[in-house]
Amino acid sequence: MRPFLSVLIAAALAATAPVVSAQTAPGAYEAVLASPIRTTEDRARDTARHATDTLAFAEVKPGQKIADMIIGGGYFTRLFSAAVGPEGHVTAWQPAEFIGFQASYGEALAAAAALDNADAISSPIGAPEWPEDLDLIFAAQNYHDLHLKPFAADTAARVNAAAYRALKPGGLYVIIDHDATAGAGPDAPDSLHRIEVDQVRREVEAAGFVLDGSSDLLARADDPRTANVFDPSIRGKTSQFMLRFRKPA
């Protein structure tokens, strides 16, 4: 085969090959956990939330640009801020409807805005105003909220489309949520604050993403997956799934 033809073929194969990345070892994040920007309450939750393993699953690295989607109290916002360092940036997004529902959500967003390498945004839940060229959009225990009855039926589709636009080619969309039993149906997000993993996969792939990885790290065999996640018998002990999607390069 002629040398120049070999080069052309190799280049064509490289352009069509799937993106494969080495996942960072969880031990590389130990210093992140000790960051002074994190609270005592954060550290108390690290074991249950498998903080270092979650950072590894999301392939978080120094210098990245990350959007934390529906930040809640800001646990992951602070974790990401420590992990990406001064060369990276975190965008904390809290839907305006959440802030209107509970004042503490607004307080958490204000605290995120005070971080040196973060900014805070609030917009309607169906219209997240994320910056472009992001490395990662991360959603923990809140994707199901896109299906709550007060919100428009196409909210999840609109958010997934916005995530696709905001991520750079090869960027990741990581979703962790409370698992519902197969066949739980479309009412599960509103009635149980759970969602079927297959439903999430269908919706996200419909936006153009490809499934890049999954993990049962947060799965629990003792959760029947039929109780509301705020039920005292199961609160803080739910079985959760972890999905990692990639925007094609």
mmCIF file of C-alpha atoms in Angstrom, residues 6-249:
data_model
loop_
_atom_site.group_PDB
_atom_site.id
_atom_site.type_symbol
_atom_site.label_atom_id
_atom_site.label_comp_id
_atom_site.label_asym_id
_atom_site.label_seq_id
_atom_site.Cartn_x
_atom_site.Cartn_y
_atom_site.Cartn_z
ATOM 1 C CA SER A 6 -2.073 4.445 4.533
ATOM 2 C CA VAL A 7 -2.087 7.839 6.222
ATOM 3 C CA LEU A 8 -5.452 8.747 4.701
ATOM 4 C CA ILE A 9 -7.048 5.478 5.818
ATOM 5 C CA ALA A 10 -5.659 5.810 9.339
ATOM 6 C CA ALA A 11 -7.015 9.347 9.572
ATOM 7 C CA ALA A 12 -10.448 8.225 8.385
ATOM 8 C CA LEU A 13 -10.582 5.447 10.953
ATOM 9 C CA ALA A 14 -9.557 7.821 13.735
ATOM 10 C CA ALA A 15 -12.296 10.255 12.756
ATOM 11 C CA THR A 16 -15.010 7.599 12.997
ATOM 12 C CA ALA A 17 -13.765 5.713 16.063
ATOM 13 C CA PRO A 18 -15.755 6.067 19.281
ATOM 14 C CA VAL A 19 -14.289 8.271 21.982
ATOM 15 C CA VAL A 20 -12.748 6.158 24.735
ATOM 16 C CA SER A 21 -11.410 7.891 27.845
ATOM 17 C CA ALA A 22 -9.489 6.606 30.818
ATOM 18 C CA GLN A 23 -11.486 7.011 33.999
ATOM 19 C CA THR A 24 -9.582 8.748 36.777
ATOM 20 C CA ALA A 25 -8.841 6.598 39.818
ATOM 21 C CA PRO A 26 -11.006 7.551 42.825
ATOM 22 C CA GLY A 27 -7.887 7.921 44.987
ATOM 23 C CA ALA A 28 -6.827 10.937 42.925
ATOM 24 C CA TYR A 29 -9.634 12.954 44.514
ATOM 25 C CA GLU A 30 -8.730 12.561 48.191
ATOM 26 C CA ALA A 31 -7.286 16.088 48.329
ATOM 27 C CA VAL A 32 -10.529 17.429 46.850
ATOM 28 C CA LEU A 33 -12.504 16.113 49.802
ATOM 29 C CA ALA A 34 -10.274 18.059 52.180
ATOM 30 C CA SER A 35 -10.811 21.395 50.415
ATOM 31 C CA PRO A 36 -11.643 24.227 52.847
ATOM 32 C CA ILE A 37 -14.487 25.431 50.622
ATOM 33 C CA ARG A 38 -16.456 22.315 51.569
ATOM 34 C CA THR A 39 -18.636 22.294 54.674
ATOM 35 C CA THR A 40 -18.680 19.953 57.659
ATOM 36 C CA GLU A 41 -22.073 18.759 56.454
ATOM 37 C CA ASP A 42 -20.580 17.988 53.034
ATOM 38 C CA ARG A 43 -17.889 15.780 54.557
ATOM 39 C CA ALA A 44 -20.465 13.926 56.623
ATOM 40 C CA ARG A 45 -22.251 12.958 53.395
ATOM 41 C CA ASP A 46 -19.190 11.905 51.394
ATOM 42 C CA THR A 47 -19.334 8.212 52.264
ATOM 43 C CA ALA A 48 -23.032 7.786 51.507
ATOM 44 C CA ARG A 49 -22.698 9.711 48.264
ATOM 45 C CA HIS A 50 -19.519 7.851 47.238
ATOM 46 C CA ALA A 51 -17.956 11.213 46.451
ATOM 47 C CA THR A 52 -14.625 10.091 44.996
ATOM 48 C CA ASP A 53 -16.153 7.263 42.961
ATOM 49 C CA THR A 54 -18.769 9.662 41.591
ATOM 50 C CA LEU A 55 -16.096 12.155 40.550
ATOM 51 C CA ALA A 56 -14.244 9.315 38.815
ATOM 52 C CA PHE A 57 -17.407 8.114 37.054
ATOM 53 C CA ALA A 58 -18.028 11.659 35.788
ATOM 54 C CA GLU A 59 -14.368 11.874 34.686
ATOM 55 C CA VAL A 60 -13.884 15.195 36.493
ATOM 56 C CA LYS A 61 -10.470 16.798 35.977
ATOM 57 C CA PRO A 62 -8.719 20.057 36.899
ATOM 58 C CA GLY A 63 -9.376 22.865 34.451
ATOM 59 C CA GLN A 64 -12.757 21.602 33.250
ATOM 60 C CA LYS A 65 -15.919 23.639 32.752
ATOM 61 C CA ILE A 66 -18.863 22.007 34.514
ATOM 62 C CA ALA A 67 -22.551 22.843 34.935
ATOM 63 C CA ASP A 68 -24.214 21.526 38.085
ATOM 64 C CA MET A 69 -27.861 21.041 37.134
ATOM 65 C CA ILE A 70 -30.452 21.847 39.838
ATOM 66 C CA ILE A 71 -27.916 22.219 42.641
ATOM 67 C CA GLY A 72 -30.204 21.704 45.620
ATOM 68 C CA GLY A 73 -28.075 22.639 48.630
ATOM 69 C CA GLY A 74 -24.887 22.887 46.555
ATOM 70 C CA TYR A 75 -23.062 19.736 47.716
ATOM 71 C CA PHE A 76 -21.804 18.840 44.249
ATOM 72 C CA THR A 77 -21.214 22.474 43.282
ATOM 73 C CA ARG A 78 -18.638 22.787 46.049
ATOM 74 C CA LEU A 79 -17.158 19.385 45.233
ATOM 75 C CA PHE A 80 -16.727 20.332 41.566
ATOM 76 C CA SER A 81 -15.320 23.736 42.472
ATOM 77 C CA ALA A 82 -12.592 22.065 44.518
ATOM 78 C CA ALA A 83 -11.947 19.438 41.836
ATOM 79 C CA VAL A 84 -11.573 21.710 38.788
ATOM 80 C CA GLY A 85 -9.373 24.196 40.632
ATOM 81 C CA PRO A 86 -8.569 27.813 39.758
ATOM 82 C CA GLU A 87 -8.172 27.038 36.040
ATOM 83 C CA GLY A 88 -11.612 25.457 35.833
ATOM 84 C CA HIS A 89 -15.120 26.856 36.219
ATOM 85 C CA VAL A 90 -18.445 25.688 37.630
ATOM 86 C CA THR A 91 -21.859 27.014 36.628
ATOM 87 C CA ALA A 92 -24.489 26.378 39.291
ATOM 88 C CA TRP A 93 -28.049 26.297 37.969
ATOM 89 C CA GLN A 94 -31.120 26.468 40.169
ATOM 90 C CA PRO A 95 -34.506 26.704 38.414
ATOM 91 C CA ALA A 96 -36.446 29.834 39.276
ATOM 92 C CA GLU A 97 -39.437 27.686 40.245
ATOM 93 C CA PHE A 98 -37.381 25.953 42.947
ATOM 94 C CA ILE A 99 -36.262 29.248 44.450
ATOM 95 C CA GLY A 100 -39.861 30.433 44.492
ATOM 96 C CA PHE A 101 -40.885 27.234 46.260
ATOM 97 C CA GLN A 102 -38.215 27.224 48.981
ATOM 98 C CA ALA A 103 -36.000 30.087 50.149
ATOM 99 C CA SER A 104 -33.079 27.799 50.992
ATOM 100 C CA TYR A 105 -32.611 27.052 47.296
ATOM 101 C CA GLY A 106 -31.954 30.720 46.669
ATOM 102 C CA GLU A 107 -29.547 30.829 49.604
ATOM 103 C CA ALA A 108 -27.629 27.856 48.190
ATOM 104 C CA LEU A 109 -27.361 29.596 44.839
ATOM 105 C CA ALA A 110 -26.017 32.750 46.479
ATOM 106 C CA ALA A 111 -23.418 30.658 48.315
ATOM 107 C CA ALA A 112 -22.367 29.084 45.005
ATOM 108 C CA ALA A 113 -21.936 32.528 43.459
ATOM 109 C CA ALA A 114 -19.446 33.375 46.208
ATOM 110 C CA LEU A 115 -17.029 30.641 45.136
ATOM 111 C CA ASP A 116 -13.964 32.001 43.332
ATOM 112 C CA ASN A 117 -14.328 29.782 40.256
ATOM 113 C CA ALA A 118 -18.118 29.570 39.985
ATOM 114 C CA ASP A 119 -21.101 31.573 38.828
ATOM 115 C CA ALA A 120 -24.755 31.074 39.630
ATOM 116 C CA ILE A 121 -27.721 31.273 37.283
ATOM 117 C CA SER A 122 -31.454 30.925 37.688
ATOM 118 C CA SER A 123 -33.931 30.619 34.851
ATOM 119 C CA PRO A 124 -37.216 28.806 34.166
ATOM 120 C CA ILE A 125 -36.823 25.043 34.508
ATOM 121 C CA GLY A 126 -37.441 24.439 30.828
ATOM 122 C CA ALA A 127 -34.861 27.009 29.718
ATOM 123 C CA PRO A 128 -31.482 26.539 31.428
ATOM 124 C CA GLU A 129 -29.075 29.299 30.407
ATOM 125 C CA TRP A 130 -25.834 27.318 30.458
ATOM 126 C CA PRO A 131 -22.683 28.628 28.804
ATOM 127 C CA GLU A 132 -21.369 26.748 25.793
ATOM 128 C CA ASP A 133 -18.342 24.503 25.365
ATOM 129 C CA LEU A 134 -18.875 22.672 28.655
ATOM 130 C CA ASP A 135 -16.985 19.495 29.527
ATOM 131 C CA LEU A 136 -19.678 18.102 31.828
ATOM 132 C CA ILE A 137 -23.293 18.661 32.819
ATOM 133 C CA PHE A 138 -24.137 16.822 36.007
ATOM 134 C CA ALA A 139 -27.531 16.061 37.524
ATOM 135 C CA ALA A 140 -27.849 14.285 40.888
ATOM 136 C CA GLN A 141 -31.227 13.092 42.174
ATOM 137 C CA ASN A 142 -33.139 15.696 40.213
ATOM 138 C CA TYR A 143 -33.686 14.594 36.612
ATOM 139 C CA HIS A 144 -37.060 13.214 37.689
ATOM 140 C CA ASP A 145 -38.057 16.759 38.730
ATOM 141 C CA LEU A 146 -38.266 17.653 35.048
ATOM 142 C CA HIS A 147 -41.390 15.450 34.987
ATOM 143 C CA LEU A 148 -43.223 16.935 37.973
ATOM 144 C CA LYS A 149 -46.827 17.747 37.126
ATOM 145 C CA PRO A 150 -46.560 21.541 37.590
ATOM 146 C CA PHE A 151 -44.109 21.691 34.672
ATOM 147 C CA ALA A 152 -44.797 21.464 30.937
ATOM 148 C CA ALA A 153 -44.829 17.983 29.422
ATOM 149 C CA ASP A 154 -41.853 18.772 27.179
ATOM 150 C CA THR A 155 -39.619 20.093 29.986
ATOM 151 C CA ALA A 156 -37.223 17.122 29.953
ATOM 152 C CA ALA A 157 -36.899 17.251 26.170
ATOM 153 C CA ARG A 158 -36.094 20.962 26.300
ATOM 154 C CA VAL A 159 -33.502 20.528 29.050
ATOM 155 C CA ASN A 160 -31.838 17.622 27.236
ATOM 156 C CA ALA A 161 -31.673 19.684 24.047
ATOM 157 C CA ALA A 162 -30.129 22.565 25.982
ATOM 158 C CA ALA A 163 -27.554 20.167 27.464
ATOM 159 C CA TYR A 164 -26.637 18.926 23.995
ATOM 160 C CA ARG A 165 -26.115 22.495 22.752
ATOM 161 C CA ALA A 166 -24.046 23.520 25.764
ATOM 162 C CA LEU A 167 -21.611 20.601 25.792
ATOM 163 C CA LYS A 168 -18.524 20.507 23.620
ATOM 164 C CA PRO A 169 -18.191 17.525 21.240
ATOM 165 C CA GLY A 170 -17.194 14.568 23.390
ATOM 166 C CA GLY A 171 -18.602 16.257 26.515
ATOM 167 C CA LEU A 172 -20.421 14.256 29.169
ATOM 168 C CA TYR A 173 -23.958 14.393 30.577
ATOM 169 C CA VAL A 174 -24.071 12.425 33.833
ATOM 170 C CA ILE A 175 -27.374 11.622 35.518
ATOM 171 C CA ILE A 176 -27.869 10.021 38.923
ATOM 172 C CA ASP A 177 -31.403 9.482 40.178
ATOM 173 C CA HIS A 178 -33.675 7.464 42.429
ATOM 174 C CA ASP A 179 -34.583 4.217 40.702
ATOM 175 C CA ALA A 180 -38.187 3.172 40.066
ATOM 176 C CA THR A 181 -39.304 -0.354 39.301
ATOM 177 C CA ALA A 182 -39.724 -1.304 35.656
ATOM 178 C CA GLY A 183 -43.242 -0.426 34.605
ATOM 179 C CA ALA A 184 -43.711 2.223 37.314
ATOM 180 C CA GLY A 185 -44.945 4.512 34.576
ATOM 181 C CA PRO A 186 -44.916 8.251 33.865
ATOM 182 C CA ASP A 187 -46.515 9.186 37.185
ATOM 183 C CA ALA A 188 -43.614 7.835 39.268
ATOM 184 C CA PRO A 189 -41.544 11.060 39.125
ATOM 185 C CA ASP A 190 -44.407 13.075 40.604
ATOM 186 C CA SER A 191 -45.813 10.525 43.053
ATOM 187 C CA LEU A 192 -42.595 8.827 44.195
ATOM 188 C CA HIS A 193 -39.820 11.214 43.091
ATOM 189 C CA ARG A 194 -38.316 8.260 41.247
ATOM 190 C CA ILE A 195 -37.901 7.475 37.569
ATOM 191 C CA GLU A 196 -37.276 4.360 35.492
ATOM 192 C CA VAL A 197 -33.733 4.123 34.200
ATOM 193 C CA ASP A 198 -34.969 3.080 30.741
ATOM 194 C CA GLN A 199 -37.095 6.211 30.515
ATOM 195 C CA VAL A 200 -34.081 8.414 31.210
ATOM 196 C CA ARG A 201 -32.027 6.586 28.623
ATOM 197 C CA ARG A 202 -34.723 6.906 25.946
ATOM 198 C CA GLU A 203 -35.185 10.611 26.554
ATOM 199 C CA VAL A 204 -31.498 11.507 26.636
ATOM 200 C CA GLU A 205 -30.617 9.413 23.596
ATOM 201 C CA ALA A 206 -33.480 11.088 21.712
ATOM 202 C CA ALA A 207 -31.593 14.384 22.158
ATOM 203 C CA GLY A 208 -28.590 12.938 20.310
ATOM 204 C CA PHE A 209 -26.472 11.587 23.170
ATOM 205 C CA VAL A 210 -24.958 8.109 23.274
ATOM 206 C CA LEU A 211 -24.722 5.999 26.408
ATOM 207 C CA ASP A 212 -21.072 5.930 27.467
ATOM 208 C CA GLY A 213 -21.257 4.101 30.796
ATOM 209 C CA SER A 214 -23.382 3.069 33.755
ATOM 210 C CA SER A 215 -22.748 1.994 37.329
ATOM 211 C CA ASP A 216 -24.586 0.173 40.110
ATOM 212 C CA LEU A 217 -22.416 1.846 42.755
ATOM 213 C CA LEU A 218 -25.471 3.454 44.380
ATOM 214 C CA ALA A 219 -27.833 0.492 43.907
ATOM 215 C CA ARG A 220 -29.387 -1.002 47.047
ATOM 216 C CA ALA A 221 -31.032 -4.405 47.088
ATOM 217 C CA ASP A 222 -32.987 -3.527 50.246
ATOM 218 C CA ASP A 223 -34.923 -0.733 48.530
ATOM 219 C CA PRO A 224 -38.146 -2.122 46.973
ATOM 220 C CA ARG A 225 -38.175 1.022 44.777
ATOM 221 C CA THR A 226 -41.892 1.528 45.339
ATOM 222 C CA ALA A 227 -41.959 4.026 48.225
ATOM 223 C CA ASN A 228 -41.763 7.798 47.954
ATOM 224 C CA VAL A 229 -38.134 8.815 48.501
ATOM 225 C CA PHE A 230 -39.217 11.132 51.336
ATOM 226 C CA ASP A 231 -40.881 8.283 53.229
ATOM 227 C CA PRO A 232 -39.050 7.990 56.594
ATOM 228 C CA SER A 233 -38.595 4.266 56.039
ATOM 229 C CA ILE A 234 -36.451 4.826 52.949
ATOM 230 C CA ARG A 235 -35.241 8.436 52.991
ATOM 231 C CA GLY A 236 -31.484 8.594 52.499
ATOM 232 C CA LYS A 237 -31.372 4.882 51.681
ATOM 233 C CA THR A 238 -32.788 4.718 48.166
ATOM 234 C CA SER A 239 -31.422 2.654 45.318
ATOM 235 C CA GLN A 240 -30.056 4.941 42.615
ATOM 236 C CA PHE A 241 -28.742 4.466 39.087
ATOM 237 C CA MET A 242 -25.800 6.233 37.457
ATOM 238 C CA LEU A 243 -25.726 6.923 33.714
ATOM 239 C CA ARG A 244 -23.006 8.652 31.696
ATOM 240 C CA PHE A 245 -23.905 9.952 28.249
ATOM 241 C CA ARG A 246 -21.546 11.498 25.715
ATOM 242 C CA LYS A 247 -22.155 14.057 23.010
ATOM 243 C CA PRO A 248 -20.674 12.513 19.856
ATOM 244 C CA ALA A 249 -17.348 14.020 18.871
#
